[in-house]
């Protein structure tokens, strides 16, 4: 673990000093060097993730596909989403638009005497061990992620944005980042706020995000895999998450035995990394099936016909805003 951390830090420092730092001085951004160094860390994590995806997950998709890959145009749009997110563009937007607000907010709290609290200080000598604290923070963020994800499905307004993610009829490892940018901004703000409240160190926060994102890439893969009766209850598998994307199952009909009636927002399998929360709160669906993915109103006409979620990046973003405003 220490060797990997040292190697990552050395690569981050070299890339920053060789490439980004000269450009920042040339642009007159010398007062943002620390932020630039952190941004280079996120960029490097994104590069590593892309390498893992192409080298490991992509071959698995070709060997054990859940369905034939027919809509390559839709996949190319998802690749664009992934590059935008993993190579730092969203982090840049957060830095300029949101980070100053959080800095001011927490600055006022510190001045008012609000103490800095760290989750890994619960049991000195145990929870502050590096690997223990990493696991602790993974579980804590996953718990928050479950409720954020569930809220995306149970709020009409939020679902208007989040439904873009579910509109992909051809799921692949690239589909994780197929989100409306405003949806991403809301989710990222919540996670940054939680990170500040529970006192996670920046390096560990990057590790938690990197592990979570790679796992989500694997879960979205076009892959006919499940982890068996026991394994399915330990970690979210491609089968478990595909059920969450299944038409009329993953975004409707809350998983309550015996429920009937008209479709309502809800669904099943909201867990990000761990299926434990779905099991605990009654939203788990462990049926071993690989159903078609998408949103019901894409395939079943409503009062105004079939809903269009857009074919390209900008069309998808614009139509998401129209849905949010009740005009699409």
JSON list of C-alpha atoms in Angstrom, two decimals, residues 64-255:
[
{"chain": "A", "resi": 64, "resn": "UNK", "atom": "CA", "xyz": [-19.26, -12.88, -21.79]},
{"chain": "A", "resi": 65, "resn": "UNK", "atom": "CA", "xyz": [-21.68, -10.24, -23.15]},
{"chain": "A", "resi": 66, "resn": "UNK", "atom": "CA", "xyz": [-25.13, -9.95, -21.59]},
{"chain": "A", "resi": 67, "resn": "UNK", "atom": "CA", "xyz": [-26.53, -8.92, -24.98]},
{"chain": "A", "resi": 68, "resn": "UNK", "atom": "CA", "xyz": [-25.24, -8.22, -28.53]},
{"chain": "A", "resi": 69, "resn": "UNK", "atom": "CA", "xyz": [-23.71, -4.77, -28.99]},
{"chain": "A", "resi": 70, "resn": "UNK", "atom": "CA", "xyz": [-25.79, -3.16, -31.73]},
{"chain": "A", "resi": 71, "resn": "UNK", "atom": "CA", "xyz": [-25.93, 0.59, -31.00]},
{"chain": "A", "resi": 72, "resn": "UNK", "atom": "CA", "xyz": [-22.32, 1.70, -31.18]},
{"chain": "A", "resi": 73, "resn": "UNK", "atom": "CA", "xyz": [-23.28, 5.35, -31.61]},
{"chain": "A", "resi": 74, "resn": "UNK", "atom": "CA", "xyz": [-24.88, 5.36, -28.16]},
{"chain": "A", "resi": 75, "resn": "UNK", "atom": "CA", "xyz": [-21.74, 3.77, -26.73]},
{"chain": "A", "resi": 76, "resn": "UNK", "atom": "CA", "xyz": [-19.55, 6.46, -28.30]},
{"chain": "A", "resi": 77, "resn": "UNK", "atom": "CA", "xyz": [-21.60, 9.15, -26.55]},
{"chain": "A", "resi": 78, "resn": "UNK", "atom": "CA", "xyz": [-21.08, 7.31, -23.25]},
{"chain": "A", "resi": 79, "resn": "UNK", "atom": "CA", "xyz": [-17.34, 7.26, -23.91]},
{"chain": "A", "resi": 80, "resn": "UNK", "atom": "CA", "xyz": [-17.47, 11.06, -24.26]},
{"chain": "A", "resi": 81, "resn": "UNK", "atom": "CA", "xyz": [-19.24, 11.31, -20.88]},
{"chain": "A", "resi": 82, "resn": "UNK", "atom": "CA", "xyz": [-16.56, 9.12, -19.30]},
{"chain": "A", "resi": 83, "resn": "UNK", "atom": "CA", "xyz": [-13.69, 11.18, -20.70]},
{"chain": "A", "resi": 84, "resn": "UNK", "atom": "CA", "xyz": [-15.33, 14.41, -19.51]},
{"chain": "A", "resi": 85, "resn": "UNK", "atom": "CA", "xyz": [-15.66, 13.06, -15.98]},
{"chain": "A", "resi": 86, "resn": "UNK", "atom": "CA", "xyz": [-12.51, 11.01, -15.55]},
{"chain": "A", "resi": 87, "resn": "UNK", "atom": "CA", "xyz": [-10.06, 13.51, -17.05]},
{"chain": "A", "resi": 88, "resn": "UNK", "atom": "CA", "xyz": [-11.11, 16.31, -14.75]},
{"chain": "A", "resi": 89, "resn": "UNK", "atom": "CA", "xyz": [-13.54, 18.63, -16.54]},
{"chain": "A", "resi": 90, "resn": "UNK", "atom": "CA", "xyz": [-16.24, 18.16, -13.91]},
{"chain": "A", "resi": 91, "resn": "UNK", "atom": "CA", "xyz": [-13.64, 18.76, -11.17]},
{"chain": "A", "resi": 92, "resn": "UNK", "atom": "CA", "xyz": [-12.69, 22.05, -12.86]},
{"chain": "A", "resi": 93, "resn": "UNK", "atom": "CA", "xyz": [-16.35, 23.16, -12.83]},
{"chain": "A", "resi": 94, "resn": "UNK", "atom": "CA", "xyz": [-16.63, 22.20, -9.17]},
{"chain": "A", "resi": 95, "resn": "UNK", "atom": "CA", "xyz": [-13.46, 24.11, -8.35]},
{"chain": "A", "resi": 96, "resn": "UNK", "atom": "CA", "xyz": [-14.60, 27.38, -9.90]},
{"chain": "A", "resi": 97, "resn": "UNK", "atom": "CA", "xyz": [-18.33, 27.19, -9.16]},
{"chain": "A", "resi": 98, "resn": "UNK", "atom": "CA", "xyz": [-18.72, 25.30, -5.90]},
{"chain": "A", "resi": 99, "resn": "UNK", "atom": "CA", "xyz": [-15.45, 24.93, -3.96]},
{"chain": "A", "resi": 100, "resn": "UNK", "atom": "CA", "xyz": [-15.25, 28.64, -3.03]},
{"chain": "A", "resi": 101, "resn": "UNK", "atom": "CA", "xyz": [-18.75, 28.41, -1.52]},
{"chain": "A", "resi": 102, "resn": "UNK", "atom": "CA", "xyz": [-17.80, 25.36, 0.54]},
{"chain": "A", "resi": 103, "resn": "UNK", "atom": "CA", "xyz": [-14.55, 26.99, 1.64]},
{"chain": "A", "resi": 104, "resn": "UNK", "atom": "CA", "xyz": [-16.45, 30.04, 2.85]},
{"chain": "A", "resi": 105, "resn": "UNK", "atom": "CA", "xyz": [-19.11, 27.94, 4.58]},
{"chain": "A", "resi": 106, "resn": "UNK", "atom": "CA", "xyz": [-16.66, 25.76, 6.49]},
{"chain": "A", "resi": 107, "resn": "UNK", "atom": "CA", "xyz": [-14.44, 28.75, 7.21]},
{"chain": "A", "resi": 108, "resn": "UNK", "atom": "CA", "xyz": [-17.34, 30.43, 9.01]},
{"chain": "A", "resi": 109, "resn": "UNK", "atom": "CA", "xyz": [-18.05, 27.20, 10.91]},
{"chain": "A", "resi": 110, "resn": "UNK", "atom": "CA", "xyz": [-14.45, 26.94, 12.09]},
{"chain": "A", "resi": 111, "resn": "UNK", "atom": "CA", "xyz": [-14.43, 30.60, 13.19]},
{"chain": "A", "resi": 112, "resn": "UNK", "atom": "CA", "xyz": [-17.67, 29.94, 15.08]},
{"chain": "A", "resi": 113, "resn": "UNK", "atom": "CA", "xyz": [-15.94, 27.15, 16.98]},
{"chain": "A", "resi": 114, "resn": "UNK", "atom": "CA", "xyz": [-17.38, 24.20, 15.10]},
{"chain": "A", "resi": 115, "resn": "UNK", "atom": "CA", "xyz": [-14.79, 21.45, 15.67]},
{"chain": "A", "resi": 116, "resn": "UNK", "atom": "CA", "xyz": [-13.18, 19.36, 12.96]},
{"chain": "A", "resi": 117, "resn": "UNK", "atom": "CA", "xyz": [-14.43, 15.78, 13.40]},
{"chain": "A", "resi": 118, "resn": "UNK", "atom": "CA", "xyz": [-12.78, 12.69, 11.92]},
{"chain": "A", "resi": 119, "resn": "UNK", "atom": "CA", "xyz": [-14.63, 9.41, 11.55]},
{"chain": "A", "resi": 120, "resn": "UNK", "atom": "CA", "xyz": [-11.39, 7.43, 11.74]},
{"chain": "A", "resi": 121, "resn": "UNK", "atom": "CA", "xyz": [-10.78, 8.72, 15.29]},
{"chain": "A", "resi": 122, "resn": "UNK", "atom": "CA", "xyz": [-13.67, 6.68, 16.71]},
{"chain": "A", "resi": 123, "resn": "UNK", "atom": "CA", "xyz": [-11.32, 4.00, 18.07]},
{"chain": "A", "resi": 124, "resn": "UNK", "atom": "CA", "xyz": [-7.72, 5.28, 18.33]},
{"chain": "A", "resi": 125, "resn": "UNK", "atom": "CA", "xyz": [-5.21, 2.62, 17.44]},
{"chain": "A", "resi": 126, "resn": "UNK", "atom": "CA", "xyz": [-7.75, 0.68, 15.34]},
{"chain": "A", "resi": 127, "resn": "UNK", "atom": "CA", "xyz": [-9.91, 2.88, 13.12]},
{"chain": "A", "resi": 128, "resn": "UNK", "atom": "CA", "xyz": [-6.97, 5.17, 12.35]},
{"chain": "A", "resi": 129, "resn": "UNK", "atom": "CA", "xyz": [-4.96, 2.33, 10.77]},
{"chain": "A", "resi": 130, "resn": "UNK", "atom": "CA", "xyz": [-4.73, 3.21, 7.04]},
{"chain": "A", "resi": 131, "resn": "UNK", "atom": "CA", "xyz": [-6.50, 0.12, 5.69]},
{"chain": "A", "resi": 132, "resn": "UNK", "atom": "CA", "xyz": [-9.15, 0.14, 8.44]},
{"chain": "A", "resi": 133, "resn": "UNK", "atom": "CA", "xyz": [-9.94, 3.81, 7.93]},
{"chain": "A", "resi": 134, "resn": "UNK", "atom": "CA", "xyz": [-10.17, 3.28, 4.15]},
{"chain": "A", "resi": 135, "resn": "UNK", "atom": "CA", "xyz": [-12.73, 0.50, 4.64]},
{"chain": "A", "resi": 136, "resn": "UNK", "atom": "CA", "xyz": [-14.59, 2.62, 7.19]},
{"chain": "A", "resi": 137, "resn": "UNK", "atom": "CA", "xyz": [-14.86, 5.56, 4.81]},
{"chain": "A", "resi": 138, "resn": "UNK", "atom": "CA", "xyz": [-15.86, 3.29, 1.90]},
{"chain": "A", "resi": 139, "resn": "UNK", "atom": "CA", "xyz": [-18.77, 1.94, 3.94]},
{"chain": "A", "resi": 140, "resn": "UNK", "atom": "CA", "xyz": [-19.76, 5.42, 5.17]},
{"chain": "A", "resi": 141, "resn": "UNK", "atom": "CA", "xyz": [-19.80, 6.95, 1.68]},
{"chain": "A", "resi": 142, "resn": "UNK", "atom": "CA", "xyz": [-21.60, 3.91, 0.30]},
{"chain": "A", "resi": 143, "resn": "UNK", "atom": "CA", "xyz": [-24.35, 4.35, 2.89]},
{"chain": "A", "resi": 144, "resn": "UNK", "atom": "CA", "xyz": [-24.76, 7.99, 1.82]},
{"chain": "A", "resi": 145, "resn": "UNK", "atom": "CA", "xyz": [-24.60, 6.94, -1.83]},
{"chain": "A", "resi": 146, "resn": "UNK", "atom": "CA", "xyz": [-27.47, 4.51, -1.34]},
{"chain": "A", "resi": 147, "resn": "UNK", "atom": "CA", "xyz": [-29.77, 7.23, -0.01]},
{"chain": "A", "resi": 148, "resn": "UNK", "atom": "CA", "xyz": [-28.69, 9.75, -2.65]},
{"chain": "A", "resi": 149, "resn": "UNK", "atom": "CA", "xyz": [-29.38, 7.17, -5.35]},
{"chain": "A", "resi": 150, "resn": "UNK", "atom": "CA", "xyz": [-32.74, 6.29, -3.84]},
{"chain": "A", "resi": 151, "resn": "UNK", "atom": "CA", "xyz": [-33.68, 9.98, -3.69]},
{"chain": "A", "resi": 152, "resn": "UNK", "atom": "CA", "xyz": [-32.81, 10.32, -7.39]},
{"chain": "A", "resi": 153, "resn": "UNK", "atom": "CA", "xyz": [-35.51, 7.72, -8.07]},
{"chain": "A", "resi": 154, "resn": "UNK", "atom": "CA", "xyz": [-38.18, 8.92, -5.67]},
{"chain": "A", "resi": 155, "resn": "UNK", "atom": "CA", "xyz": [-38.14, 12.66, -6.35]},
{"chain": "A", "resi": 156, "resn": "UNK", "atom": "CA", "xyz": [-39.99, 13.64, -9.53]},
{"chain": "A", "resi": 157, "resn": "UNK", "atom": "CA", "xyz": [-37.68, 16.60, -10.11]},
{"chain": "A", "resi": 158, "resn": "UNK", "atom": "CA", "xyz": [-34.49, 14.69, -9.50]},
{"chain": "A", "resi": 159, "resn": "UNK", "atom": "CA", "xyz": [-35.69, 11.75, -11.60]},
{"chain": "A", "resi": 160, "resn": "UNK", "atom": "CA", "xyz": [-36.25, 14.18, -14.48]},
{"chain": "A", "resi": 161, "resn": "UNK", "atom": "CA", "xyz": [-32.46, 14.56, -14.56]},
{"chain": "A", "resi": 162, "resn": "UNK", "atom": "CA", "xyz": [-31.40, 11.08, -13.42]},
{"chain": "A", "resi": 163, "resn": "UNK", "atom": "CA", "xyz": [-33.62, 9.32, -15.98]},
{"chain": "A", "resi": 164, "resn": "UNK", "atom": "CA", "xyz": [-31.00, 10.23, -18.60]},
{"chain": "A", "resi": 165, "resn": "UNK", "atom": "CA", "xyz": [-28.67, 7.73, -16.94]},
{"chain": "A", "resi": 166, "resn": "UNK", "atom": "CA", "xyz": [-31.35, 5.04, -17.25]},
{"chain": "A", "resi": 167, "resn": "UNK", "atom": "CA", "xyz": [-32.21, 5.86, -20.86]},
{"chain": "A", "resi": 168, "resn": "UNK", "atom": "CA", "xyz": [-29.22, 3.88, -22.17]},
{"chain": "A", "resi": 169, "resn": "UNK", "atom": "CA", "xyz": [-30.64, 0.82, -23.94]},
{"chain": "A", "resi": 170, "resn": "UNK", "atom": "CA", "xyz": [-27.14, -0.54, -24.61]},
{"chain": "A", "resi": 171, "resn": "UNK", "atom": "CA", "xyz": [-25.32, -0.71, -21.28]},
{"chain": "A", "resi": 172, "resn": "UNK", "atom": "CA", "xyz": [-21.52, -1.00, -21.28]},
{"chain": "A", "resi": 173, "resn": "UNK", "atom": "CA", "xyz": [-18.66, -0.18, -18.94]},
{"chain": "A", "resi": 174, "resn": "UNK", "atom": "CA", "xyz": [-18.86, 3.40, -20.28]},
{"chain": "A", "resi": 175, "resn": "UNK", "atom": "CA", "xyz": [-22.46, 3.93, -19.13]},
{"chain": "A", "resi": 176, "resn": "UNK", "atom": "CA", "xyz": [-21.68, 4.87, -15.51]},
{"chain": "A", "resi": 177, "resn": "UNK", "atom": "CA", "xyz": [-20.98, 8.52, -16.35]},
{"chain": "A", "resi": 178, "resn": "UNK", "atom": "CA", "xyz": [-23.94, 8.96, -18.69]},
{"chain": "A", "resi": 179, "resn": "UNK", "atom": "CA", "xyz": [-25.54, 11.58, -16.44]},
{"chain": "A", "resi": 180, "resn": "UNK", "atom": "CA", "xyz": [-26.99, 15.02, -16.71]},
{"chain": "A", "resi": 181, "resn": "UNK", "atom": "CA", "xyz": [-24.32, 17.48, -15.61]},
{"chain": "A", "resi": 182, "resn": "UNK", "atom": "CA", "xyz": [-26.70, 19.10, -13.12]},
{"chain": "A", "resi": 183, "resn": "UNK", "atom": "CA", "xyz": [-27.44, 15.66, -11.64]},
{"chain": "A", "resi": 184, "resn": "UNK", "atom": "CA", "xyz": [-23.70, 15.10, -11.25]},
{"chain": "A", "resi": 185, "resn": "UNK", "atom": "CA", "xyz": [-23.21, 18.52, -9.69]},
{"chain": "A", "resi": 186, "resn": "UNK", "atom": "CA", "xyz": [-25.89, 17.88, -7.06]},
{"chain": "A", "resi": 187, "resn": "UNK", "atom": "CA", "xyz": [-24.47, 14.45, -6.20]},
{"chain": "A", "resi": 188, "resn": "UNK", "atom": "CA", "xyz": [-20.88, 15.68, -6.06]},
{"chain": "A", "resi": 189, "resn": "UNK", "atom": "CA", "xyz": [-21.83, 18.58, -3.80]},
{"chain": "A", "resi": 190, "resn": "UNK", "atom": "CA", "xyz": [-23.46, 16.17, -1.37]},
{"chain": "A", "resi": 191, "resn": "UNK", "atom": "CA", "xyz": [-20.37, 13.95, -1.32]},
{"chain": "A", "resi": 192, "resn": "UNK", "atom": "CA", "xyz": [-18.01, 16.92, -0.82]},
{"chain": "A", "resi": 193, "resn": "UNK", "atom": "CA", "xyz": [-20.18, 18.11, 2.06]},
{"chain": "A", "resi": 194, "resn": "UNK", "atom": "CA", "xyz": [-20.10, 14.64, 3.64]},
{"chain": "A", "resi": 195, "resn": "UNK", "atom": "CA", "xyz": [-16.33, 14.46, 3.14]},
{"chain": "A", "resi": 196, "resn": "UNK", "atom": "CA", "xyz": [-15.92, 17.69, 5.09]},
{"chain": "A", "resi": 197, "resn": "UNK", "atom": "CA", "xyz": [-18.29, 16.60, 7.84]},
{"chain": "A", "resi": 198, "resn": "UNK", "atom": "CA", "xyz": [-16.62, 13.23, 8.50]},
{"chain": "A", "resi": 199, "resn": "UNK", "atom": "CA", "xyz": [-13.07, 14.52, 8.09]},
{"chain": "A", "resi": 200, "resn": "UNK", "atom": "CA", "xyz": [-11.67, 12.21, 5.43]},
{"chain": "A", "resi": 201, "resn": "UNK", "atom": "CA", "xyz": [-8.12, 13.04, 4.31]},
{"chain": "A", "resi": 202, "resn": "UNK", "atom": "CA", "xyz": [-7.77, 14.22, 0.68]},
{"chain": "A", "resi": 203, "resn": "UNK", "atom": "CA", "xyz": [-5.68, 11.20, -0.32]},
{"chain": "A", "resi": 204, "resn": "UNK", "atom": "CA", "xyz": [-8.20, 8.77, 1.12]},
{"chain": "A", "resi": 205, "resn": "UNK", "atom": "CA", "xyz": [-11.06, 10.65, -0.51]},
{"chain": "A", "resi": 206, "resn": "UNK", "atom": "CA", "xyz": [-9.40, 10.19, -3.90]},
{"chain": "A", "resi": 207, "resn": "UNK", "atom": "CA", "xyz": [-8.94, 6.48, -3.14]},
{"chain": "A", "resi": 208, "resn": "UNK", "atom": "CA", "xyz": [-12.60, 6.07, -2.12]},
{"chain": "A", "resi": 209, "resn": "UNK", "atom": "CA", "xyz": [-13.78, 7.83, -5.29]},
{"chain": "A", "resi": 210, "resn": "UNK", "atom": "CA", "xyz": [-11.41, 5.82, -7.51]},
{"chain": "A", "resi": 211, "resn": "UNK", "atom": "CA", "xyz": [-12.47, 2.46, -6.05]},
{"chain": "A", "resi": 212, "resn": "UNK", "atom": "CA", "xyz": [-16.14, 3.40, -6.26]},
{"chain": "A", "resi": 213, "resn": "UNK", "atom": "CA", "xyz": [-15.94, 4.60, -9.86]},
{"chain": "A", "resi": 214, "resn": "UNK", "atom": "CA", "xyz": [-14.06, 1.53, -11.12]},
{"chain": "A", "resi": 215, "resn": "UNK", "atom": "CA", "xyz": [-16.54, -0.76, -9.39]},
{"chain": "A", "resi": 216, "resn": "UNK", "atom": "CA", "xyz": [-19.39, 1.15, -11.03]},
{"chain": "A", "resi": 217, "resn": "UNK", "atom": "CA", "xyz": [-17.75, 0.76, -14.46]},
{"chain": "A", "resi": 218, "resn": "UNK", "atom": "CA", "xyz": [-17.64, -2.98, -13.86]},
{"chain": "A", "resi": 219, "resn": "UNK", "atom": "CA", "xyz": [-21.27, -3.05, -12.65]},
{"chain": "A", "resi": 220, "resn": "UNK", "atom": "CA", "xyz": [-22.49, -1.27, -15.79]},
{"chain": "A", "resi": 221, "resn": "UNK", "atom": "CA", "xyz": [-20.52, -3.54, -18.12]},
{"chain": "A", "resi": 222, "resn": "UNK", "atom": "CA", "xyz": [-22.30, -5.53, -20.81]},
{"chain": "A", "resi": 223, "resn": "UNK", "atom": "CA", "xyz": [-21.41, -8.65, -18.87]},
{"chain": "A", "resi": 224, "resn": "UNK", "atom": "CA", "xyz": [-23.35, -11.81, -18.05]},
{"chain": "A", "resi": 225, "resn": "UNK", "atom": "CA", "xyz": [-21.82, -12.23, -14.61]},
{"chain": "A", "resi": 226, "resn": "UNK", "atom": "CA", "xyz": [-23.15, -12.76, -11.16]},
{"chain": "A", "resi": 227, "resn": "UNK", "atom": "CA", "xyz": [-21.31, -13.62, -7.92]},
{"chain": "A", "resi": 228, "resn": "UNK", "atom": "CA", "xyz": [-23.34, -16.58, -6.70]},
{"chain": "A", "resi": 229, "resn": "UNK", "atom": "CA", "xyz": [-25.84, -16.75, -3.86]},
{"chain": "A", "resi": 230, "resn": "UNK", "atom": "CA", "xyz": [-23.33, -15.58, -1.25]},
{"chain": "A", "resi": 231, "resn": "UNK", "atom": "CA", "xyz": [-21.22, -13.21, -3.34]},
{"chain": "A", "resi": 232, "resn": "UNK", "atom": "CA", "xyz": [-24.30, -11.32, -4.59]},
{"chain": "A", "resi": 233, "resn": "UNK", "atom": "CA", "xyz": [-24.91, -10.29, -0.99]},
{"chain": "A", "resi": 234, "resn": "UNK", "atom": "CA", "xyz": [-21.37, -9.04, -0.43]},
{"chain": "A", "resi": 235, "resn": "UNK", "atom": "CA", "xyz": [-20.70, -6.76, -3.42]},
{"chain": "A", "resi": 236, "resn": "UNK", "atom": "CA", "xyz": [-22.83, -5.30, -6.22]},
{"chain": "A", "resi": 237, "resn": "UNK", "atom": "CA", "xyz": [-22.42, -7.42, -9.35]},
{"chain": "A", "resi": 238, "resn": "UNK", "atom": "CA", "xyz": [-23.17, -6.58, -13.02]},
{"chain": "A", "resi": 239, "resn": "UNK", "atom": "CA", "xyz": [-26.30, -8.76, -12.72]},
{"chain": "A", "resi": 240, "resn": "UNK", "atom": "CA", "xyz": [-27.49, -6.98, -9.57]},
{"chain": "A", "resi": 241, "resn": "UNK", "atom": "CA", "xyz": [-27.01, -3.54, -11.07]},
{"chain": "A", "resi": 242, "resn": "UNK", "atom": "CA", "xyz": [-28.44, -4.47, -14.47]},
{"chain": "A", "resi": 243, "resn": "UNK", "atom": "CA", "xyz": [-31.68, -5.34, -12.69]},
{"chain": "A", "resi": 244, "resn": "UNK", "atom": "CA", "xyz": [-31.65, -1.76, -11.40]},
{"chain": "A", "resi": 245, "resn": "UNK", "atom": "CA", "xyz": [-31.60, -0.59, -15.04]},
{"chain": "A", "resi": 246, "resn": "UNK", "atom": "CA", "xyz": [-34.26, -3.07, -16.22]},
{"chain": "A", "resi": 247, "resn": "UNK", "atom": "CA", "xyz": [-37.30, -1.47, -17.88]},
{"chain": "A", "resi": 248, "resn": "UNK", "atom": "CA", "xyz": [-40.24, -1.28, -15.49]},
{"chain": "A", "resi": 249, "resn": "UNK", "atom": "CA", "xyz": [-38.27, -2.89, -12.65]},
{"chain": "A", "resi": 250, "resn": "UNK", "atom": "CA", "xyz": [-35.29, -0.78, -11.64]},
{"chain": "A", "resi": 251, "resn": "UNK", "atom": "CA", "xyz": [-36.99, 2.61, -11.65]},
{"chain": "A", "resi": 252, "resn": "UNK", "atom": "CA", "xyz": [-40.56, 1.66, -10.80]},
{"chain": "A", "resi": 253, "resn": "UNK", "atom": "CA", "xyz": [-42.56, -0.53, -8.44]},
{"chain": "A", "resi": 254, "resn": "UNK", "atom": "CA", "xyz": [-40.68, -0.25, -5.12]},
{"chain": "A", "resi": 255, "resn": "UNK", "atom": "CA", "xyz": [-39.56, -3.74, -4.12]}
]
